[in-house]
Every structure is written in C-alpha cells, then in structure tokens.
Amino acid sequence: MATPEALIEFTGIPLKHPELYKKSYMITGKEETIVPIITQENKQEISFAIWGLLPENYDEDWLEFQNLVDTLTIKSDELKNNEFINKIKNINRCLILVTGFFTTYLKNGKTHQYFISAKENHPFYLAGYYNKLDDGFLTFTLLLTPQNEIIKKYQNLTKYMPTILDSEDDKNLWLSDEITINQIEEFIPNSSCLPLNITQVKDSLEYS
C-alpha cells in the first residue's frame, strides 16, 4: 500500500481521515483491514473502508461473518444474481487504491506466486462496490472480471482477476450516478492498458 503522500499526489485529492491510515506491505483478506477508496458518494476525498462487505446492521466480529459468507470479492457475471449484494440497500461503486495484487500459478505440483504492480510502483485503481454501516463505517468488495491474456500467464487457479481502471473515462464512468447495469457490462471486460510489472518471489519479470 502506498504512503499518504503518494496517494494524494496520484489522486489529486486529500485524505478524509489521515489519522486512520496505516501503510501495509501485504493485505491478505484473512484479517480485518482498512483500505483507501474513493466513493461514488464523495469523489473529492480519499475515504477508508473495511475490506469485506458487511450488512448495514451487523454489529458482531468481522471475521465471524467472513467465515460464514466470503464477501471479499464478487464476480462480474454474478452481479445481477448475487443474493447478498441485492439485499444491501445502500450499495454503491468505488475505486480502490492499491499498489498491486497477487496471483498464483500451479506448475509441477508447486505453487508460484507473483506480484502484479504498475510501472514505477505507483498506485492504481481497482473497481469495487461499497456500503455504509449503521455506525458510519464503510465496507467494500473487489469486483472480479475474466482474466486477460497477460494475467493468464501467471495465474491458473482461477479464471478471474481484479478489475483495473486506468483511463479517466472508465474511472469517471464507474463513479457516475447515471451509469446503468448494461453500460457496466459493456466496459467491464478488462481492457486496461496499464503497463505492468510482474514480480515472482525469486525472479523479476517485466511486461509492457
């Protein structure tokens, strides 16, 4: 995760609650974590949200809920029929600020993990959905789309990847109040042209 200064420089907007921000070198989704996001409701500040959607009136432990219902991610082809998403009254879209994500490739009985990042390691946006709990906290889920040809070379345990939004048009459309589900389905196939660094644990590979 980037430094506060890097986030502000990249987005051009301030942090809403800078005291909440703690830089993390790795986020696994196995524990409650706060991540910077830009919401559809407030595009002028960087907000912070808990990774993993929770029901609005939920007041128990985050981990207990995630053990029952994994809401860290949602696949794009399940948007219309996802029962949990459809029950959330105040669900909206957000941009998730990251410096990269991990993929895993199984070969000859062994797993190889790769870190996917942007050139020069600057932050970039992933698409997601968020909601606001009754106590005011935000929670979010990552939107997954079918993996592109680049990621296929470094991931074979799933056919999906996070949705990278790197063009201004896509970012503005994703946070627009006017966008329809049909428009979302049209641009959701991952066509990002963001130049990527692909780094293995021991070996470093570069793709541009």
XYZ file of N, CA and C in Angstrom:
624
model
N 0.840 -1.193 0.000
C 0.000 0.000 0.000
C 0.878 1.246 0.000
N 0.479 2.273 -0.709
C 1.294 3.471 -0.882
C 1.300 4.346 0.375
N 2.238 5.280 0.414
C 2.287 6.252 1.502
C 1.158 7.266 1.316
N 0.755 7.983 2.366
C -0.271 9.027 2.219
C 0.098 10.062 1.167
N 1.380 10.440 1.135
C 1.832 11.444 0.172
C 1.662 10.940 -1.260
N 1.967 9.654 -1.480
C 1.831 9.074 -2.824
C 0.369 9.000 -3.246
N -0.511 8.684 -2.314
C -1.944 8.624 -2.620
C -2.484 9.997 -3.001
N -2.086 11.008 -2.244
C -2.556 12.370 -2.513
C -2.032 12.861 -3.857
N -0.753 12.592 -4.129
C -0.166 13.017 -5.400
C -0.838 12.307 -6.573
N -1.113 11.020 -6.433
C -1.705 10.235 -7.511
C -3.150 10.647 -7.802
N -3.935 10.854 -6.757
C -5.364 11.151 -6.936
C -5.656 12.639 -7.095
N -4.807 13.472 -6.513
C -5.063 14.909 -6.544
C -6.101 15.364 -5.549
N -6.437 14.520 -4.585
C -7.420 14.867 -3.557
C -6.872 14.472 -2.186
N -7.387 15.069 -1.105
C -6.847 14.789 0.232
C -7.436 13.532 0.864
N -6.807 13.093 1.943
C -7.342 12.007 2.760
C -8.423 12.571 3.676
N -9.555 11.869 3.760
C -10.644 12.343 4.617
C -10.287 12.210 6.092
N -9.696 11.088 6.457
C -9.293 10.860 7.846
C -7.850 10.340 7.858
N -6.863 11.230 7.712
C -5.467 10.781 7.629
C -5.006 9.986 8.841
N -5.639 10.209 9.996
C -5.223 9.505 11.213
C -5.573 8.010 11.154
N -6.472 7.626 10.246
C -6.860 6.219 10.131
C -5.901 5.413 9.259
N -5.062 6.107 8.508
C -4.263 5.413 7.503
C -3.012 4.791 8.104
N -2.844 3.491 7.822
C -1.634 2.783 8.213
C -1.139 2.012 6.994
N 0.081 2.299 6.564
C 0.633 1.619 5.402
C 0.850 0.146 5.705
N 0.374 -0.729 4.795
C 0.557 -2.169 4.929
C 1.331 -2.682 3.722
N 2.282 -3.566 3.964
C 3.078 -4.108 2.866
C 2.364 -5.274 2.175
N 1.459 -5.940 2.906
C 0.700 -7.018 2.304
C -0.664 -7.111 2.976
N -1.723 -7.197 2.177
C -3.079 -7.373 2.680
C -3.590 -8.703 2.134
N -3.970 -9.615 3.017
C -4.346 -10.956 2.581
C -5.846 -11.204 2.602
N -6.610 -10.393 3.305
C -8.033 -10.648 3.427
C -8.364 -11.627 4.537
N -7.340 -12.069 5.290
C -7.570 -13.014 6.377
C -7.842 -12.319 7.703
N -7.665 -10.996 7.728
C -7.969 -10.234 8.929
C -8.569 -8.896 8.522
N -9.286 -8.286 9.437
C -9.959 -7.017 9.144
C -8.920 -5.951 8.805
N -9.074 -5.337 7.638
C -8.089 -4.370 7.156
C -8.783 -3.142 6.590
N -8.234 -1.960 6.863
C -8.761 -0.716 6.322
C -7.958 -0.324 5.084
N -8.671 -0.017 4.001
C -8.059 0.262 2.704
C -8.580 1.600 2.181
N -7.738 2.404 1.506
C -8.217 3.676 0.943
C -9.061 3.457 -0.304
N -10.181 4.169 -0.382
C -11.073 4.093 -1.536
C -11.603 5.489 -1.868
N -12.098 5.642 -3.085
C -12.841 6.843 -3.483
C -14.256 6.389 -3.792
N -15.239 6.995 -3.142
C -16.604 6.517 -3.247
C -17.428 7.318 -4.252
N -18.490 6.697 -4.693
C -19.436 7.357 -5.588
C -20.085 8.550 -4.890
N -20.237 8.444 -3.586
C -20.878 9.495 -2.792
C -19.963 10.692 -2.558
N -18.658 10.438 -2.418
C -17.701 11.505 -2.127
C -16.461 11.335 -3.006
N -16.458 12.024 -4.140
C -15.356 11.909 -5.096
C -14.237 12.901 -4.808
N -14.404 13.745 -3.793
C -13.449 14.816 -3.526
C -12.471 14.499 -2.408
N -12.598 13.325 -1.793
C -11.691 12.932 -0.719
C -11.421 11.428 -0.806
N -10.278 11.019 -0.267
C -9.978 9.599 -0.141
C -10.566 9.119 1.184
N -11.528 8.225 1.106
C -12.131 7.652 2.300
C -11.415 6.356 2.661
N -11.821 5.752 3.774
C -11.245 4.479 4.181
C -12.367 3.494 4.465
N -12.149 2.240 4.067
C -13.196 1.227 4.198
C -12.592 -0.105 4.598
N -13.406 -0.928 5.236
C -13.005 -2.269 5.627
C -13.209 -3.208 4.442
N -12.187 -3.999 4.123
C -12.289 -4.943 3.008
C -13.151 -6.138 3.423
N -14.260 -6.322 2.706
C -15.221 -7.377 3.002
C -16.559 -6.764 3.371
N -17.522 -6.839 2.454
C -18.835 -6.234 2.701
C -19.500 -6.838 3.933
N -20.143 -5.978 4.717
C -20.931 -6.411 5.860
C -22.351 -5.857 5.732
N -23.352 -6.542 6.293
C -24.716 -5.990 6.291
C -24.757 -4.684 7.069
N -25.668 -3.788 6.688
C -25.733 -2.464 7.312
C -25.881 -2.518 8.823
N -26.668 -3.468 9.327
C -26.966 -3.511 10.768
C -26.118 -4.536 11.513
N -25.027 -4.984 10.916
C -24.185 -6.009 11.536
C -23.331 -5.393 12.639
N -23.299 -6.032 13.829
C -22.509 -5.478 14.929
C -21.657 -6.535 15.631
N -21.392 -7.661 14.944
C -20.534 -8.683 15.513
C -19.142 -8.612 14.870
N -18.318 -9.619 15.120
C -16.939 -9.614 14.645
C -16.866 -9.809 13.131
N -15.971 -9.048 12.482
C -15.786 -9.121 11.037
C -15.439 -10.530 10.584
N -14.505 -11.170 11.291
C -14.028 -12.489 10.892
C -15.137 -13.529 10.962
N -16.001 -13.437 11.960
C -17.108 -14.384 12.074
C -17.990 -14.336 10.836
N -18.266 -13.136 10.354
C -19.120 -13.007 9.174
C -18.414 -13.530 7.926
N -17.124 -13.201 7.776
C -16.387 -13.659 6.599
C -16.236 -15.172 6.570
N -16.212 -15.822 7.738
C -16.154 -17.278 7.781
C -17.466 -17.903 7.319
N -18.553 -17.139 7.455
C -19.852 -17.633 7.017
C -20.135 -17.277 5.565
N -19.832 -16.042 5.207
C -20.079 -15.543 3.851
C -18.858 -14.750 3.397
N -18.122 -15.253 2.420
C -16.939 -14.552 1.918
C -17.386 -13.432 0.987
N -17.235 -12.189 1.446
C -17.651 -11.037 0.648
C -16.456 -10.158 0.270
N -15.264 -10.755 0.217
C -14.078 -10.007 -0.189
C -14.126 -9.649 -1.669
N -14.735 -10.528 -2.471
C -14.803 -10.313 -3.914
C -16.178 -10.691 -4.440
N -16.507 -10.155 -5.617
C -17.699 -10.561 -6.342
C -17.361 -10.630 -7.822
N -17.792 -11.695 -8.492
C -17.514 -11.874 -9.919
C -18.502 -11.060 -10.750
N -18.003 -10.488 -11.831
C -18.837 -9.616 -12.664
C -20.050 -10.338 -13.231
N -19.916 -11.637 -13.507
C -21.046 -12.371 -14.073
C -22.055 -12.813 -13.019
N -21.814 -12.425 -11.754
C -22.764 -12.738 -10.685
C -23.464 -11.491 -10.153
N -23.175 -10.336 -10.751
C -23.707 -9.073 -10.227
C -25.227 -9.068 -10.132
N -25.879 -9.508 -11.199
C -27.333 -9.420 -11.242
C -28.012 -10.419 -10.311
N -27.342 -11.545 -10.040
C -27.988 -12.626 -9.301
C -27.373 -12.892 -7.938
N -26.475 -12.012 -7.477
C -25.871 -12.202 -6.173
C -26.866 -11.816 -5.080
N -27.299 -12.808 -4.317
C -28.354 -12.583 -3.322
C -27.934 -11.598 -2.240
N -26.687 -11.705 -1.779
C -26.227 -10.819 -0.717
C -26.149 -9.379 -1.205
N -25.563 -9.159 -2.376
C -25.453 -7.821 -2.947
C -26.839 -7.207 -3.124
N -27.773 -7.974 -3.613
C -29.117 -7.460 -3.885
C -29.883 -7.102 -2.622
N -29.462 -7.644 -1.471
C -30.146 -7.342 -0.215
C -29.631 -6.052 0.420
N -28.435 -5.590 0.000
C -27.869 -4.372 0.589
C -28.557 -3.147 -0.017
N -29.133 -2.326 0.828
C -29.941 -1.193 0.362
C -29.085 -0.044 -0.163
N -27.924 0.181 0.445
C -27.142 1.372 0.082
C -25.853 1.017 -0.658
N -25.890 -0.037 -1.465
C -24.710 -0.453 -2.221
C -24.393 0.559 -3.316
N -23.121 0.903 -3.458
C -22.670 1.839 -4.488
C -21.284 1.425 -4.973
N -20.778 2.127 -5.972
C -19.493 1.774 -6.565
C -18.351 2.627 -5.981
N -17.149 2.062 -6.023
C -15.984 2.777 -5.508
C -14.740 2.411 -6.310
N -13.726 3.253 -6.178
C -12.396 2.988 -6.708
C -11.511 2.609 -5.533
N -10.817 1.495 -5.630
C -9.961 1.005 -4.556
C -8.517 1.315 -4.926
N -7.812 1.987 -4.047
C -6.427 2.389 -4.298
C -5.463 1.312 -3.814
N -4.658 0.783 -4.737
C -3.690 -0.263 -4.394
C -2.371 0.014 -5.103
N -1.352 -0.720 -4.710
C -0.082 -0.693 -5.440
C 0.163 -2.020 -6.155
N -0.757 -2.971 -5.991
C -0.620 -4.237 -6.688
C -1.521 -5.306 -6.112
N -1.478 -6.495 -6.739
C -2.222 -7.651 -6.241
C -1.449 -8.916 -6.597
N -1.804 -10.020 -5.941
C -1.074 -11.266 -6.107
C -1.830 -12.254 -7.000
N -1.072 -13.061 -7.732
C -1.625 -14.178 -8.487
C -0.827 -15.428 -8.141
N -1.410 -16.600 -8.442
C -0.747 -17.869 -8.141
C -0.823 -18.794 -9.340
N 0.300 -19.432 -9.648
C 0.373 -20.369 -10.775
C 0.849 -21.724 -10.257
N 0.073 -22.759 -10.554
C 0.417 -24.113 -10.139
C 1.140 -24.824 -11.279
N 2.364 -25.271 -11.018
C 3.157 -25.952 -12.044
C 3.982 -27.063 -11.406
N 3.882 -28.260 -11.985
C 4.636 -29.427 -11.498
C 4.424 -29.662 -10.004
N 3.187 -29.452 -9.572
C 2.847 -29.732 -8.186
C 3.253 -28.672 -7.195
N 3.788 -27.559 -7.676
C 4.207 -26.478 -6.780
C 3.542 -25.168 -7.198
N 3.256 -24.326 -6.204
C 2.652 -23.033 -6.483
C 3.723 -21.957 -6.582
N 3.540 -21.053 -7.530
C 4.440 -19.913 -7.727
C 3.604 -18.646 -7.634
N 3.993 -17.744 -6.752
C 3.221 -16.530 -6.537
C 3.896 -15.346 -7.204
N 3.050 -14.482 -7.792
C 3.532 -13.289 -8.487
C 2.833 -12.055 -7.924
N 3.573 -10.964 -7.921
C 3.003 -9.684 -7.511
C 2.854 -8.814 -8.755
N 1.616 -8.386 -9.024
C 1.299 -7.564 -10.189
C 1.226 -6.115 -9.744
N 2.077 -5.266 -10.305
C 2.104 -3.860 -9.918
C 2.227 -2.986 -11.152
N 2.054 -1.681 -10.960
C 2.210 -0.728 -12.057
C 3.679 -0.366 -12.214
N 4.026 0.108 -13.423
C 5.384 0.586 -13.642
C 5.737 1.660 -12.610
N 6.961 1.638 -12.148
C 7.470 2.600 -11.162
C 6.721 2.492 -9.835
N 5.918 1.420 -9.695
C 5.243 1.104 -8.425
C 4.300 2.195 -7.920
N 3.742 2.985 -8.834
C 2.785 3.997 -8.375
C 1.423 3.348 -8.147
N 0.535 3.982 -7.383
C -0.786 3.408 -7.124
C -1.621 3.321 -8.395
N -2.658 2.489 -8.340
C -3.638 2.447 -9.421
C -4.985 2.052 -8.829
N -6.030 2.081 -9.672
C -7.393 1.866 -9.197
C -7.911 0.481 -9.564
N -8.640 -0.122 -8.630
C -9.439 -1.312 -8.898
C -10.909 -0.967 -8.679
N -11.789 -1.614 -9.421
C -13.224 -1.366 -9.281
C -13.789 -2.170 -8.116
N -14.724 -1.567 -7.405
C -15.360 -2.269 -6.293
C -16.732 -1.717 -5.971
N -17.395 -2.379 -5.034
C -18.681 -1.931 -4.507
C -18.538 -1.722 -3.007
N -19.227 -0.721 -2.472
C -19.137 -0.440 -1.043
C -20.517 -0.142 -0.472
N -20.601 -0.202 0.848
C -21.815 0.240 1.536
C -21.420 0.904 2.855
N -22.371 1.555 3.475
C -22.137 2.237 4.747
C -22.924 1.515 5.839
N -22.227 1.160 6.922
C -22.878 0.504 8.044
C -23.641 1.518 8.894
N -24.479 1.009 9.773
C -25.272 1.883 10.626
C -24.402 2.772 11.514
N -23.175 2.303 11.832
C -22.281 3.100 12.672
C -21.408 4.060 11.863
N -21.624 4.112 10.534
C -20.907 5.052 9.686
C -19.692 4.483 8.975
N -19.218 3.307 9.391
C -18.073 2.702 8.726
C -18.443 2.247 7.314
N -17.453 2.268 6.412
C -17.648 1.776 5.058
C -17.022 0.388 4.930
N -17.677 -0.493 4.154
C -17.090 -1.786 3.825
C -17.185 -1.980 2.317
N -16.279 -2.758 1.739
C -16.269 -2.887 0.276
C -15.905 -4.294 -0.164
N -16.188 -4.575 -1.427
C -15.796 -5.820 -2.071
C -15.140 -5.515 -3.406
N -14.162 -6.320 -3.800
C -13.481 -6.169 -5.087
C -14.323 -6.791 -6.201
N -14.424 -6.104 -7.316
C -15.095 -6.659 -8.489
C -14.083 -7.450 -9.313
N -14.386 -8.724 -9.561
C -13.524 -9.575 -10.369
C -14.101 -9.733 -11.766
N -13.218 -9.711 -12.772
C -13.604 -9.912 -14.161
C -12.741 -11.023 -14.756
N -13.155 -11.601 -15.881
C -12.330 -12.645 -16.504
C -10.912 -12.135 -16.757
N -9.926 -12.941 -16.428
C -8.531 -12.518 -16.553
C -8.151 -12.297 -18.013
N -7.260 -11.337 -18.225
C -6.799 -11.061 -19.583
C -5.630 -11.978 -19.955
N -5.143 -11.833 -21.174
C -4.116 -12.745 -21.678
C -2.796 -12.613 -20.923
N -2.517 -11.415 -20.415
C -1.277 -11.222 -19.649
C -1.332 -12.003 -18.345
N -2.412 -11.821 -17.596
C -2.530 -12.453 -16.286
C -2.612 -13.971 -16.404
N -3.178 -14.477 -17.495
C -3.280 -15.928 -17.688
C -1.922 -16.622 -17.608
N -0.871 -15.896 -17.977
C 0.471 -16.487 -17.965
C 0.996 -16.689 -16.541
N 0.371 -16.021 -15.570
C 0.872 -16.046 -14.199
C -0.190 -16.486 -13.193
N -1.293 -17.018 -13.687
C -2.371 -17.430 -12.797
C -3.186 -18.534 -13.467
N -3.318 -19.682 -12.793
C -4.134 -20.755 -13.354
C -5.013 -21.462 -12.325
N -5.143 -20.879 -11.131
C -6.019 -21.449 -10.114
C -7.393 -20.789 -10.108
N -7.549 -19.729 -10.863
C -8.830 -19.060 -11.052
C -8.833 -18.408 -12.421
N -10.017 -18.153 -12.964
C -10.138 -17.517 -14.268
C -10.442 -16.017 -14.147
N -10.386 -15.493 -12.923
C -10.764 -14.106 -12.688
C -9.589 -13.290 -12.155
N -9.702 -11.973 -12.290
C -8.706 -11.033 -11.787
C -9.408 -9.759 -11.326
N -8.758 -8.957 -10.474
C -9.330 -7.650 -10.122
C -9.499 -6.784 -11.366
N -10.492 -5.914 -11.338
C -10.803 -5.051 -12.479
C -10.002 -3.763 -12.383
N -8.978 -3.629 -13.232
C -8.138 -2.434 -13.239
C -8.813 -1.338 -14.063
N -8.935 -0.147 -13.490
C -9.487 1.007 -14.202
C -8.376 2.054 -14.300
N -7.815 2.219 -15.491
C -6.687 3.140 -15.604
C -6.967 4.337 -16.509
N -8.079 4.341 -17.255
C -8.385 5.506 -18.093
C -9.327 6.441 -17.347
N -9.221 7.724 -17.625
C -10.094 8.705 -16.980
C -11.556 8.439 -17.310
N -11.829 8.032 -18.554
C -13.207 7.752 -18.957
C -13.796 6.612 -18.139
N -13.032 5.531 -17.966
C -13.528 4.390 -17.200
C -13.731 4.750 -15.731
N -12.794 5.508 -15.156
C -12.907 5.904 -13.753
C -14.137 6.789 -13.545
N -14.329 7.759 -14.435
C -15.478 8.656 -14.310
C -16.795 7.915 -14.527
N -16.792 6.993 -15.483
C -18.000 6.226 -15.751
C -18.356 5.329 -14.569
N -17.345 4.717 -13.977
C -17.586 3.812 -12.859
C -18.203 4.538 -11.657
N -17.799 5.782 -11.430
C -18.332 6.544 -10.296
C -19.540 7.399 -10.672
N -19.950 7.348 -11.924
C -21.075 8.166 -12.378
C -22.386 7.694 -11.754
N -23.244 8.654 -11.437
C -24.579 8.328 -10.913
C -25.527 7.898 -12.020
N -25.125 8.116 -13.271
C -26.019 7.859 -14.402
C -25.793 6.492 -15.056
N -24.726 5.803 -14.715
C -24.387 4.551 -15.383
C -25.444 3.473 -15.118
N -25.732 2.668 -16.122
C -26.701 1.574 -15.992
C -25.964 0.242 -15.932
N -26.655 -0.812 -15.511
C -26.039 -2.133 -15.441
C -25.602 -2.605 -16.816
N -26.344 -2.211 -17.855
C -25.971 -2.597 -19.213
C -24.670 -1.915 -19.643
N -24.502 -0.646 -19.268
C -23.255 0.053 -19.582
C -22.075 -0.570 -18.836
N -22.319 -0.963 -17.591
C -21.272 -1.619 -16.811
C -20.822 -2.895 -17.507
N -21.778 -3.682 -17.979
C -21.451 -4.942 -18.638
C -20.680 -4.719 -19.939
N -20.899 -3.575 -20.580
C -20.221 -3.300 -21.837
C -18.732 -3.013 -21.644
N -18.385 -2.264 -20.584
C -16.974 -1.899 -20.434
C -16.242 -2.738 -19.386
N -16.982 -3.619 -18.690
C -16.371 -4.436 -17.655
C -15.283 -5.373 -18.166
N -15.405 -5.997 -19.369
C -14.306 -6.857 -19.822
C -12.985 -6.109 -19.720
N -12.016 -6.710 -19.042
C -10.813 -5.977 -18.633
C -9.937 -5.625 -19.829
N -10.016 -4.371 -20.238
C -9.249 -3.899 -21.394
C -8.194 -2.877 -20.975
N -7.787 -2.937 -19.717
C -6.807 -1.989 -19.205
C -5.501 -2.054 -19.989
N -4.955 -0.874 -20.253
C -3.660 -0.786 -20.943
C -2.547 -0.387 -19.974
N -2.817 -0.514 -18.690
C -1.825 -0.127 -17.687
C -0.579 -1.007 -17.817
N 0.606 -0.401 -18.066
C 1.846 -1.192 -18.130
C 2.121 -1.836 -16.778
N 2.447 -3.127 -16.788
C 2.561 -3.874 -15.548
C 3.976 -4.389 -15.303
N 4.349 -4.420 -14.029
C 5.497 -5.188 -13.571
C 4.967 -6.488 -12.988
N 5.569 -7.601 -13.330
C 5.161 -8.891 -12.798
C 6.373 -9.501 -12.111
N 6.308 -9.603 -10.795
C 7.464 -9.988 -10.000
C 7.197 -11.277 -9.244
N 8.038 -12.294 -9.464
C 7.940 -13.533 -8.714
C 8.696 -13.377 -7.402
N 8.528 -14.316 -6.506
C 9.204 -14.242 -5.212
C 10.717 -14.176 -5.385
N 11.248 -14.978 -6.320
C 12.702 -15.004 -6.510
C 13.143 -14.385 -7.822
N 12.245 -14.379 -8.806
C 12.615 -13.871 -10.124
C 11.784 -12.655 -10.464
N 12.319 -11.707 -11.168
C 11.608 -10.496 -11.570
C 11.407 -10.494 -13.080
N 10.129 -10.396 -13.497
C 9.797 -10.361 -14.902
C 9.101 -9.043 -15.212
N 9.257 -8.546 -16.393
C 8.643 -7.260 -16.751
C 7.878 -7.416 -18.052
N 6.654 -6.832 -18.070
C 5.828 -6.874 -19.283
C 5.359 -5.466 -19.584
N 5.422 -5.044 -20.833
C 4.949 -3.708 -21.170
C 4.212 -3.742 -22.499
